[in-house]
PDB file of C-alpha atoms and ligand atoms in Angstrom:
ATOM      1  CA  UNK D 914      26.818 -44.157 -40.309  1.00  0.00           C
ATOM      2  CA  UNK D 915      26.984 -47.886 -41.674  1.00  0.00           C
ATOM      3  CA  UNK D 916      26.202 -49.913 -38.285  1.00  0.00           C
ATOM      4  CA  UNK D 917      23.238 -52.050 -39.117  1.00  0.00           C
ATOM      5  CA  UNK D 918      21.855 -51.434 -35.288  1.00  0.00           C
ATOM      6  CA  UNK D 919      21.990 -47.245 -36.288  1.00  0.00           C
ATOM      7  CA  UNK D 920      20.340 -47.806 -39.788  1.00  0.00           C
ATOM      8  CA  UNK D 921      17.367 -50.087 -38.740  1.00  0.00           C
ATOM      9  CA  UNK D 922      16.420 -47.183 -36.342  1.00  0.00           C
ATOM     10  CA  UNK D 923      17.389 -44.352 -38.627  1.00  0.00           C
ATOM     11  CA  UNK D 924      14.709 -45.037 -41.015  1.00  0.00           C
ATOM     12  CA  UNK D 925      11.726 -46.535 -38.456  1.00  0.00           C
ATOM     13  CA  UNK D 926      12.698 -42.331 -36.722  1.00  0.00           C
ATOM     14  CA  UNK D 927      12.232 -40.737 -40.463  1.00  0.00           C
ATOM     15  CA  UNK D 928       9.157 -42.331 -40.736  1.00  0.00           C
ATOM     16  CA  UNK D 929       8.057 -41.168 -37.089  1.00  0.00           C
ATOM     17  CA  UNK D 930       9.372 -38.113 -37.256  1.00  0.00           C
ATOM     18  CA  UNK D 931       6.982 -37.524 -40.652  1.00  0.00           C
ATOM     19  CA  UNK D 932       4.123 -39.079 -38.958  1.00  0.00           C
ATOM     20  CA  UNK D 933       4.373 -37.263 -35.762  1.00  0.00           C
ATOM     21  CA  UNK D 934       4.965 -40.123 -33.511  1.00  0.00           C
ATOM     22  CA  UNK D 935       6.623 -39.066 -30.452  1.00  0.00           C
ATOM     23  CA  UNK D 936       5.358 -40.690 -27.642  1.00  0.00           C
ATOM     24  CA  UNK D 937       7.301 -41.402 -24.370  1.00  0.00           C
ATOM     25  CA  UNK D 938       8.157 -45.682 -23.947  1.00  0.00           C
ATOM     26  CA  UNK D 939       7.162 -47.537 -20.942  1.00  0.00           C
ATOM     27  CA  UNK D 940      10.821 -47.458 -19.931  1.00  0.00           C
ATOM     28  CA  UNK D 941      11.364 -44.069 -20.847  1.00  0.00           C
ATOM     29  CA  UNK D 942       8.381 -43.397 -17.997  1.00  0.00           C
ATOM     30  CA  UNK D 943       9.873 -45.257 -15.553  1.00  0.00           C
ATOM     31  CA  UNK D 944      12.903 -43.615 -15.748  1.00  0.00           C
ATOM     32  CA  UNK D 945      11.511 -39.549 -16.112  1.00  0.00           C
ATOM     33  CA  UNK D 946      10.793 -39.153 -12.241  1.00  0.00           C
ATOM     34  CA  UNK D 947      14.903 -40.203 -11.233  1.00  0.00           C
ATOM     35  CA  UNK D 948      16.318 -37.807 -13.323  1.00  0.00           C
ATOM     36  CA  UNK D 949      18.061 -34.562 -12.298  1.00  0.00           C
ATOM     37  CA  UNK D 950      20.723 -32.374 -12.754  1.00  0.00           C
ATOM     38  CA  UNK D 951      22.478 -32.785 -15.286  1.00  0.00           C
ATOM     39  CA  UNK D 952      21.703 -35.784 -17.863  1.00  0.00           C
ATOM     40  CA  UNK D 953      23.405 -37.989 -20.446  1.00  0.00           C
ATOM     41  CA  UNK D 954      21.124 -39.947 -22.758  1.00  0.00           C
ATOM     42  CA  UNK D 955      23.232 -42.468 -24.441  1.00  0.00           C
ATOM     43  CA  UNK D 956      21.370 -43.840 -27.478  1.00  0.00           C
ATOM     44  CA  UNK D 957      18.842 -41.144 -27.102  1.00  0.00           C
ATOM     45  CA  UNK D 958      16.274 -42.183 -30.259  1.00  0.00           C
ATOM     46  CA  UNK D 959      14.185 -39.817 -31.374  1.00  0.00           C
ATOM     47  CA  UNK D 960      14.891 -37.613 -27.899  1.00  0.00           C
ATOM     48  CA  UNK D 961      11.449 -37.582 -26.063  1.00  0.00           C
ATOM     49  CA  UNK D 962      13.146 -38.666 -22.790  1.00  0.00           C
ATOM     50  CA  UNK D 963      15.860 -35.781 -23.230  1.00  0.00           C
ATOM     51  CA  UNK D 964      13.118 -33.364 -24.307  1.00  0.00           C
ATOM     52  CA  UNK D 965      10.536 -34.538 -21.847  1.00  0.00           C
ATOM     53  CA  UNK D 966      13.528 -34.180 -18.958  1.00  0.00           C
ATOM     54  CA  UNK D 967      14.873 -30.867 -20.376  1.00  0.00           C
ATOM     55  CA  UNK D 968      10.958 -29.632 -19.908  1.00  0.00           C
ATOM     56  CA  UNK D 969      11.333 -30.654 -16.544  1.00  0.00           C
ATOM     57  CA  UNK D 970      14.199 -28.637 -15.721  1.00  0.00           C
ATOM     58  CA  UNK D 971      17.382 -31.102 -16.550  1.00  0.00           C
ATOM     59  CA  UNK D 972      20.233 -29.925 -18.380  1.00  0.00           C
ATOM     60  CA  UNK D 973      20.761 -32.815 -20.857  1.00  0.00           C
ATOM     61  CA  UNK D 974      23.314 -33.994 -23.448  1.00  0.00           C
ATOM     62  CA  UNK D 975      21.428 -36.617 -25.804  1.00  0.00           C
ATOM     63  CA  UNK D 976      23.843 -38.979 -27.772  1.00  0.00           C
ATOM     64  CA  UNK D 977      22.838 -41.061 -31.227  1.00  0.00           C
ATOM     65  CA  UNK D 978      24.275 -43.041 -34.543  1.00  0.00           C
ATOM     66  CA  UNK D 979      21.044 -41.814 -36.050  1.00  0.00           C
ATOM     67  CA  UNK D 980      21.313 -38.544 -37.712  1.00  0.00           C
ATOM     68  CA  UNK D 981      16.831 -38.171 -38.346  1.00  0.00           C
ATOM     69  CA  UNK D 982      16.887 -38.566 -34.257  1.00  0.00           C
ATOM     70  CA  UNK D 983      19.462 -35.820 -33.745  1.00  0.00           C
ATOM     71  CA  UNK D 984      18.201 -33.716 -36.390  1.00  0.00           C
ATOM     72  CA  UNK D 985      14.628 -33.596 -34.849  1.00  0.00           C
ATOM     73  CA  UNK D 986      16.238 -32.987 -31.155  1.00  0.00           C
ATOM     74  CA  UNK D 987      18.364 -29.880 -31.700  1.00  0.00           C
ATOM     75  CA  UNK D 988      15.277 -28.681 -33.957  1.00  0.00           C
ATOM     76  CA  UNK D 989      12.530 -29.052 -30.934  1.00  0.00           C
ATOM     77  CA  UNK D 990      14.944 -28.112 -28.309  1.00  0.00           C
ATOM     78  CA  UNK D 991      15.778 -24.840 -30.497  1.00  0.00           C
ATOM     79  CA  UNK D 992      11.992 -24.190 -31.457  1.00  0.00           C
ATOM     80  CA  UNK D 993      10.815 -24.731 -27.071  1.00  0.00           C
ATOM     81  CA  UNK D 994      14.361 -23.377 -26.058  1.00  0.00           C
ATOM     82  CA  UNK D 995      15.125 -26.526 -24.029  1.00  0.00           C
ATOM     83  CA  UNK D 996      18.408 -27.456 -22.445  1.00  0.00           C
ATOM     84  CA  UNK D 997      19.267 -29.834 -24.850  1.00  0.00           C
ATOM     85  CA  UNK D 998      22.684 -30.253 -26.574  1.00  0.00           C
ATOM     86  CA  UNK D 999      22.353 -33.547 -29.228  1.00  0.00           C
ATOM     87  CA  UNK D1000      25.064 -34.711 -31.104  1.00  0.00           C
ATOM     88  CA  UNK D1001      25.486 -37.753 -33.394  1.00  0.00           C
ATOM     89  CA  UNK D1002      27.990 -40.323 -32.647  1.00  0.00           C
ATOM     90  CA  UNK D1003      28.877 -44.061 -32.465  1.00  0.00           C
ATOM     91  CA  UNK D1004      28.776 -45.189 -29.363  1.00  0.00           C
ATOM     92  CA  UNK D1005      30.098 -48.752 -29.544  1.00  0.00           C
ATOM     93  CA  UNK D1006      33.283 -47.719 -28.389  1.00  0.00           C
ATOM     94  CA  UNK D1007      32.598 -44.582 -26.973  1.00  0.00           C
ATOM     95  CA  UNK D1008      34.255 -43.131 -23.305  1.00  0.00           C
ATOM     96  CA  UNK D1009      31.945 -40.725 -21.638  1.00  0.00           C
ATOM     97  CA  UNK D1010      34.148 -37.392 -21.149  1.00  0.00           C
ATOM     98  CA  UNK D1011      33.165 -36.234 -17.599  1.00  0.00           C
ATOM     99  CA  UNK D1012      30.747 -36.966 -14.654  1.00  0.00           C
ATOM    100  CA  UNK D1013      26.556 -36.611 -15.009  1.00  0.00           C
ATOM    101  CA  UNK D1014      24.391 -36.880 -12.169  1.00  0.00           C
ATOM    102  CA  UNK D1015      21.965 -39.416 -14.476  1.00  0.00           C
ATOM    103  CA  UNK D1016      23.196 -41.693 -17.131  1.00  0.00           C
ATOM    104  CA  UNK D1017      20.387 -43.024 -19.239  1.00  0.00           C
ATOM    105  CA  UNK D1018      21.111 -46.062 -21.556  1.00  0.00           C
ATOM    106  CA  UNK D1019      17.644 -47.177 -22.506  1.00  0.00           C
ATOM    107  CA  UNK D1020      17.514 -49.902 -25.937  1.00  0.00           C
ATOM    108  CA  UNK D1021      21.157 -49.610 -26.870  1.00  0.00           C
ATOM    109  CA  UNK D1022      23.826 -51.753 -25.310  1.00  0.00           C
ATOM    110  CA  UNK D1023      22.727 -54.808 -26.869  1.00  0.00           C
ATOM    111  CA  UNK D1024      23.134 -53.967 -29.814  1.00  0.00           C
ATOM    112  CA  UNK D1025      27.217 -53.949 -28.655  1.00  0.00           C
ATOM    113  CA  UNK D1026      29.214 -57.118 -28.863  1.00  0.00           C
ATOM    114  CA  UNK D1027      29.581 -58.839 -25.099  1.00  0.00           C
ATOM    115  CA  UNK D1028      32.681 -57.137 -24.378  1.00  0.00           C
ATOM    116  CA  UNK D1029      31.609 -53.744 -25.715  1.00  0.00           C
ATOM    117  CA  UNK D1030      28.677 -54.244 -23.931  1.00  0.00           C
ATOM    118  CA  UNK D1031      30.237 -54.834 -20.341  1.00  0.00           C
ATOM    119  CA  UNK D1032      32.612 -52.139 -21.072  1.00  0.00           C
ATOM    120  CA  UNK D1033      30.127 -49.391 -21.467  1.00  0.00           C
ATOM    121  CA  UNK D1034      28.227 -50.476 -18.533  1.00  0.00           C
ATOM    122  CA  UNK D1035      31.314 -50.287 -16.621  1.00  0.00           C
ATOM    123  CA  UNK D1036      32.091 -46.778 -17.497  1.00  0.00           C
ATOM    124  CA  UNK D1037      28.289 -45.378 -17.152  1.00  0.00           C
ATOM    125  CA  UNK D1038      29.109 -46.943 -13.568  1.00  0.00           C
ATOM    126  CA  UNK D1039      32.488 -44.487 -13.214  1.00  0.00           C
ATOM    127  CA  UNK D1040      30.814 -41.457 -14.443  1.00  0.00           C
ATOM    128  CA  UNK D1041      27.706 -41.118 -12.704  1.00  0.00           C
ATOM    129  CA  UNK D1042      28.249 -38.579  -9.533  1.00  0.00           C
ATOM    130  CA  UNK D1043      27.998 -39.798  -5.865  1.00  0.00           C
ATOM    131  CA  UNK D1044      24.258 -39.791  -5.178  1.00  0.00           C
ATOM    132  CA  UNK D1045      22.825 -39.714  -8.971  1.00  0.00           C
ATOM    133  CA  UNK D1046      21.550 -42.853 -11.065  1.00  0.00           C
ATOM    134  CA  UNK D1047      22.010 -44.670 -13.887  1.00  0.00           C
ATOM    135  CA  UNK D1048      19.013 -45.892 -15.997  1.00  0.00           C
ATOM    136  CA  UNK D1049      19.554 -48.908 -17.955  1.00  0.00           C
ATOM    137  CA  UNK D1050      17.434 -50.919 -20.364  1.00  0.00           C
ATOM    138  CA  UNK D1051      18.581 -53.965 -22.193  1.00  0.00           C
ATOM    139  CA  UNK D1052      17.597 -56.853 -23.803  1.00  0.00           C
ATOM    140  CA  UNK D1053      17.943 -60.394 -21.613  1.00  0.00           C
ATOM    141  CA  UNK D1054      18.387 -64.074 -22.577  1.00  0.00           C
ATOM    142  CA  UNK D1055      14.752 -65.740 -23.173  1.00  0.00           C
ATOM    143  CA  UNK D1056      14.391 -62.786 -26.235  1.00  0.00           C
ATOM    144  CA  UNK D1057      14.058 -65.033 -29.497  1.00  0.00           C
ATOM    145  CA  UNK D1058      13.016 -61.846 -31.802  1.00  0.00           C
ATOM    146  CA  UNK D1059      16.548 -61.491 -33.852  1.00  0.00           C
ATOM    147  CA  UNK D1060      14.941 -59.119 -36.457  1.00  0.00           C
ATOM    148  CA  UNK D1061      17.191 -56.527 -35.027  1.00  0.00           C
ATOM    149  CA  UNK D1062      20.182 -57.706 -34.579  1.00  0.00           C
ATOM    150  CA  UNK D1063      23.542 -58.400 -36.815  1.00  0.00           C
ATOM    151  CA  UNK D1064      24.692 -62.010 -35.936  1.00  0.00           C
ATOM    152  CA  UNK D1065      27.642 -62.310 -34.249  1.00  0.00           C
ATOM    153  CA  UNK D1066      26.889 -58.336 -33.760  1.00  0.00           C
ATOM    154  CA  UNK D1067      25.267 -58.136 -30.839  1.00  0.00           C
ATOM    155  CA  UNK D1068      24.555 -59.575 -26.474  1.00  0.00           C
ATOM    156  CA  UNK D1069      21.635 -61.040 -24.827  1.00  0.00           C
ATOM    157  CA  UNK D1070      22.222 -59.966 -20.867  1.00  0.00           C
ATOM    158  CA  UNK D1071      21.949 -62.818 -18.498  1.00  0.00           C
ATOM    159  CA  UNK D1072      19.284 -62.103 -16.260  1.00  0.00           C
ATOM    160  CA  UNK D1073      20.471 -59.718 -13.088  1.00  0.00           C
ATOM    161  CA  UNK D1074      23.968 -58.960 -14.576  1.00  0.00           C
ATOM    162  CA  UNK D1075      22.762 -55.236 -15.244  1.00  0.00           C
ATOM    163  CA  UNK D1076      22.002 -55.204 -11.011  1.00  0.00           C
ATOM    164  CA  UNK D1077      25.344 -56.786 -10.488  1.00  0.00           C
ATOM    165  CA  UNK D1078      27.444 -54.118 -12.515  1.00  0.00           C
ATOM    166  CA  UNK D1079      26.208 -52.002  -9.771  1.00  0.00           C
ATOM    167  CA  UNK D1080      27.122 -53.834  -6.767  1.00  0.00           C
ATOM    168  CA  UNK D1081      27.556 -51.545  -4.067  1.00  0.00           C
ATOM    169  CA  UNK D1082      24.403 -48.995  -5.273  1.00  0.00           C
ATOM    170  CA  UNK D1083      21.286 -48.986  -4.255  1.00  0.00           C
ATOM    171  CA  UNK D1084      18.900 -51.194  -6.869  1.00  0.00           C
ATOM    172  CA  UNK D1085      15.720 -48.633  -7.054  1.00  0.00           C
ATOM    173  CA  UNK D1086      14.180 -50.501 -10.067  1.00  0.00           C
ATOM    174  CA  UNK D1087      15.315 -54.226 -11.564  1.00  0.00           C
ATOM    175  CA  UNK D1088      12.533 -55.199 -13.433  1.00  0.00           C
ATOM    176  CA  UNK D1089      11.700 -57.430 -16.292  1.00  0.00           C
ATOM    177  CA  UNK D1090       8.822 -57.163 -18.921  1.00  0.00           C
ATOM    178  CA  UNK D1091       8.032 -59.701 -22.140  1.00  0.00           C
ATOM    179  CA  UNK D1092       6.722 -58.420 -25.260  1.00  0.00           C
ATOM    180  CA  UNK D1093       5.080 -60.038 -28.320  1.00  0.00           C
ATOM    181  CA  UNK D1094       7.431 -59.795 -31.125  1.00  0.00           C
ATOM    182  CA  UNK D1095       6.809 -60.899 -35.038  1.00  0.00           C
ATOM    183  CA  UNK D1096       6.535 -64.029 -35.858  1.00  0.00           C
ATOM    184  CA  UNK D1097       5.655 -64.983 -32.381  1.00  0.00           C
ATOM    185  CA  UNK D1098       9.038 -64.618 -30.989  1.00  0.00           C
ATOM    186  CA  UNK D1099       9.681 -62.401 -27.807  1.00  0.00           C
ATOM    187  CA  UNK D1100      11.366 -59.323 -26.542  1.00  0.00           C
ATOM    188  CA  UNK D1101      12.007 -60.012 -23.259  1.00  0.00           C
ATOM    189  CA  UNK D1102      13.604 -56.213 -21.298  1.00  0.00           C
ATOM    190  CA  UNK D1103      15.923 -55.601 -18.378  1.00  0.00           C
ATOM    191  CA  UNK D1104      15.037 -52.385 -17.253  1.00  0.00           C
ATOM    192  CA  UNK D1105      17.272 -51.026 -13.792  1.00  0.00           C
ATOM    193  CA  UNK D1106      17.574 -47.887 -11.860  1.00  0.00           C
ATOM    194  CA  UNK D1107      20.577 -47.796  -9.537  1.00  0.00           C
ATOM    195  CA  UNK D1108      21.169 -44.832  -7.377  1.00  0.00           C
ATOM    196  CA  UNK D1109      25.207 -44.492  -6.497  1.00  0.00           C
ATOM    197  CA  UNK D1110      26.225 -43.727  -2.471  1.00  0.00           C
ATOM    198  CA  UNK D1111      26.027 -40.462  -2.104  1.00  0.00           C
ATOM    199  CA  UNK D1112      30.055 -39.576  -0.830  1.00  0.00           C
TER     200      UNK D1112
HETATM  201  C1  LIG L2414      15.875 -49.379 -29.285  1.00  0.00           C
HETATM  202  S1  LIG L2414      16.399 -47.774 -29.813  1.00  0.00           S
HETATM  203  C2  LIG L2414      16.212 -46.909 -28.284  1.00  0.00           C
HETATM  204  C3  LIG L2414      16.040 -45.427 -28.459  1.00  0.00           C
HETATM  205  C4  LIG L2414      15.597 -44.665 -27.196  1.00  0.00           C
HETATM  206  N1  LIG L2414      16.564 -44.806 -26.117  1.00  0.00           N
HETATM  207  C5  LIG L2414      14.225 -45.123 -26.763  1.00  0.00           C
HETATM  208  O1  LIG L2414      14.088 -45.641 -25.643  1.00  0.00           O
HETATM  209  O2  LIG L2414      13.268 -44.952 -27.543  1.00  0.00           O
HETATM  210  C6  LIG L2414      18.163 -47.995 -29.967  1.00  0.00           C
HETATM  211  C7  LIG L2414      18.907 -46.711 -30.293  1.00  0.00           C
HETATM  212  O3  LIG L2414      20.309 -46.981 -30.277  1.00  0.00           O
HETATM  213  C8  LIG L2414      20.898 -46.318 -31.382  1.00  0.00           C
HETATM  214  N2  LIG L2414      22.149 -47.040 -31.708  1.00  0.00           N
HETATM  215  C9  LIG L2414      22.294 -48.349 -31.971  1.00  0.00           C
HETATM  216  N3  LIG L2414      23.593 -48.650 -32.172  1.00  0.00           N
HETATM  217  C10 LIG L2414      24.279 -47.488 -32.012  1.00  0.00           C
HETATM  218  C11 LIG L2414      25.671 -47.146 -32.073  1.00  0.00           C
HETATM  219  N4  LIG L2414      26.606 -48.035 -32.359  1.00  0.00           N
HETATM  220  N5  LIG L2414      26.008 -45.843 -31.849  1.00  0.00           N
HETATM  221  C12 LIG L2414      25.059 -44.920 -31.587  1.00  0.00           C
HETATM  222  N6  LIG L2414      23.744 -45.186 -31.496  1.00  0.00           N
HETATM  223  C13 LIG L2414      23.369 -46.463 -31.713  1.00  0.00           C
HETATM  224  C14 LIG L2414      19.853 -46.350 -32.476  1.00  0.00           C
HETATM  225  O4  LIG L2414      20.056 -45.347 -33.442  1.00  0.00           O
HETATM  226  C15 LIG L2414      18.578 -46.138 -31.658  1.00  0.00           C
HETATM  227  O5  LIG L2414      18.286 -44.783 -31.499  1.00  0.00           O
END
């Protein structure tokens, strides 16, 4: 795939996947202990949350651009026999085709221009099931690392917009965290868990 956000990853995951670097992100932490029944990843990466949740008895569909991530998934989950289906696709304008009882979106949405981005927040907010979560990690306004990012290609979340796309749920997790990023910029992260009324 061409997408400059899928081909900045793609080669950082063939390098990882080489070097045996598979170790579960802060957020990716946060989020394991929320997650049941059955999952979608959106934006999976290299899969260690889908893996690592499959392990712990999830049933989980794990979505990427990156064909090195998906490649490595379906090989792992085939070698440990995890529930684990991973398939490569663009997600910019993607429409998730049925209900999950945890949507995980963890690094990905802005990478989606503003109206893309609110979009697919929107419809992880229609197909999570009465009493499951969504798990959602962004980027926020304050992050001044760009190295990522196509211009004009791209959204910086005003801080506690992810919370409000969930009015109505309750807000288990809305926390931010600042990183050090080259050249002494910053990475500054939006991480949320919402839980949806159970019916
Ligand atoms: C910051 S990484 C996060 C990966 C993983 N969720 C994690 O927490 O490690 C962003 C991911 O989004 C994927 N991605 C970016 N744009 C995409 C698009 N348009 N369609 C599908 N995947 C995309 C990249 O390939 C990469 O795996």
């Amino acid at each position: 795939m061409s997408r400059h956000s899928i081909g900045f990853f793609d080669s950082q995951f063939r390098n990882q996947v080489t070097s045996g670097q598979f170790a579960l992100n802060p957020f990716e932490e946060l989020a394991l202990p929320y997650l049941h029944g059955e999952v979608l990843d959106l934006g999976c990466g290299l899969g260690n949350l889908a893996l690592e949740a499959a392990r712990r008895g999830c049933r989980v569909t794990a979505l990427d651009g990156s064909d090195a991530a998906i490649a490595r998934i379906r090989e792992e989950a085939l070698s440990a026999r995890l529930a684990v289906e991973a398939h490569q696709a663009d997600l910019l304008h993607y429409g998730i085709d049925r209900a999950y009882d945890s949507i995980v979106c963890i690094g990905l949405l802005m990478f989606f221009p503003e109206t893309a981005a609110r979009a697919a927040l929107a419809d992880i907010a229609r197909h999570v099931r009465p009493g499951g979560v969504a798990v959602i990690n962004v980027l926020v306004e304050g992050t001044t690392f760009m190295g990522m990012f196509e211009p004009g290609h791209y959204h910086l979340f005003p801080r506690g917009s992810v919370a409000e796309a969930f009015a109505g749920w309750e807000i288990v997790a809305d926390s931010f965290d600042t990183f050090p990023a080259p050249g002494a910029t910053l990475k500054v992260f939006d991480s949320v868990i919402a839980r949806k009324p159970a019916a």
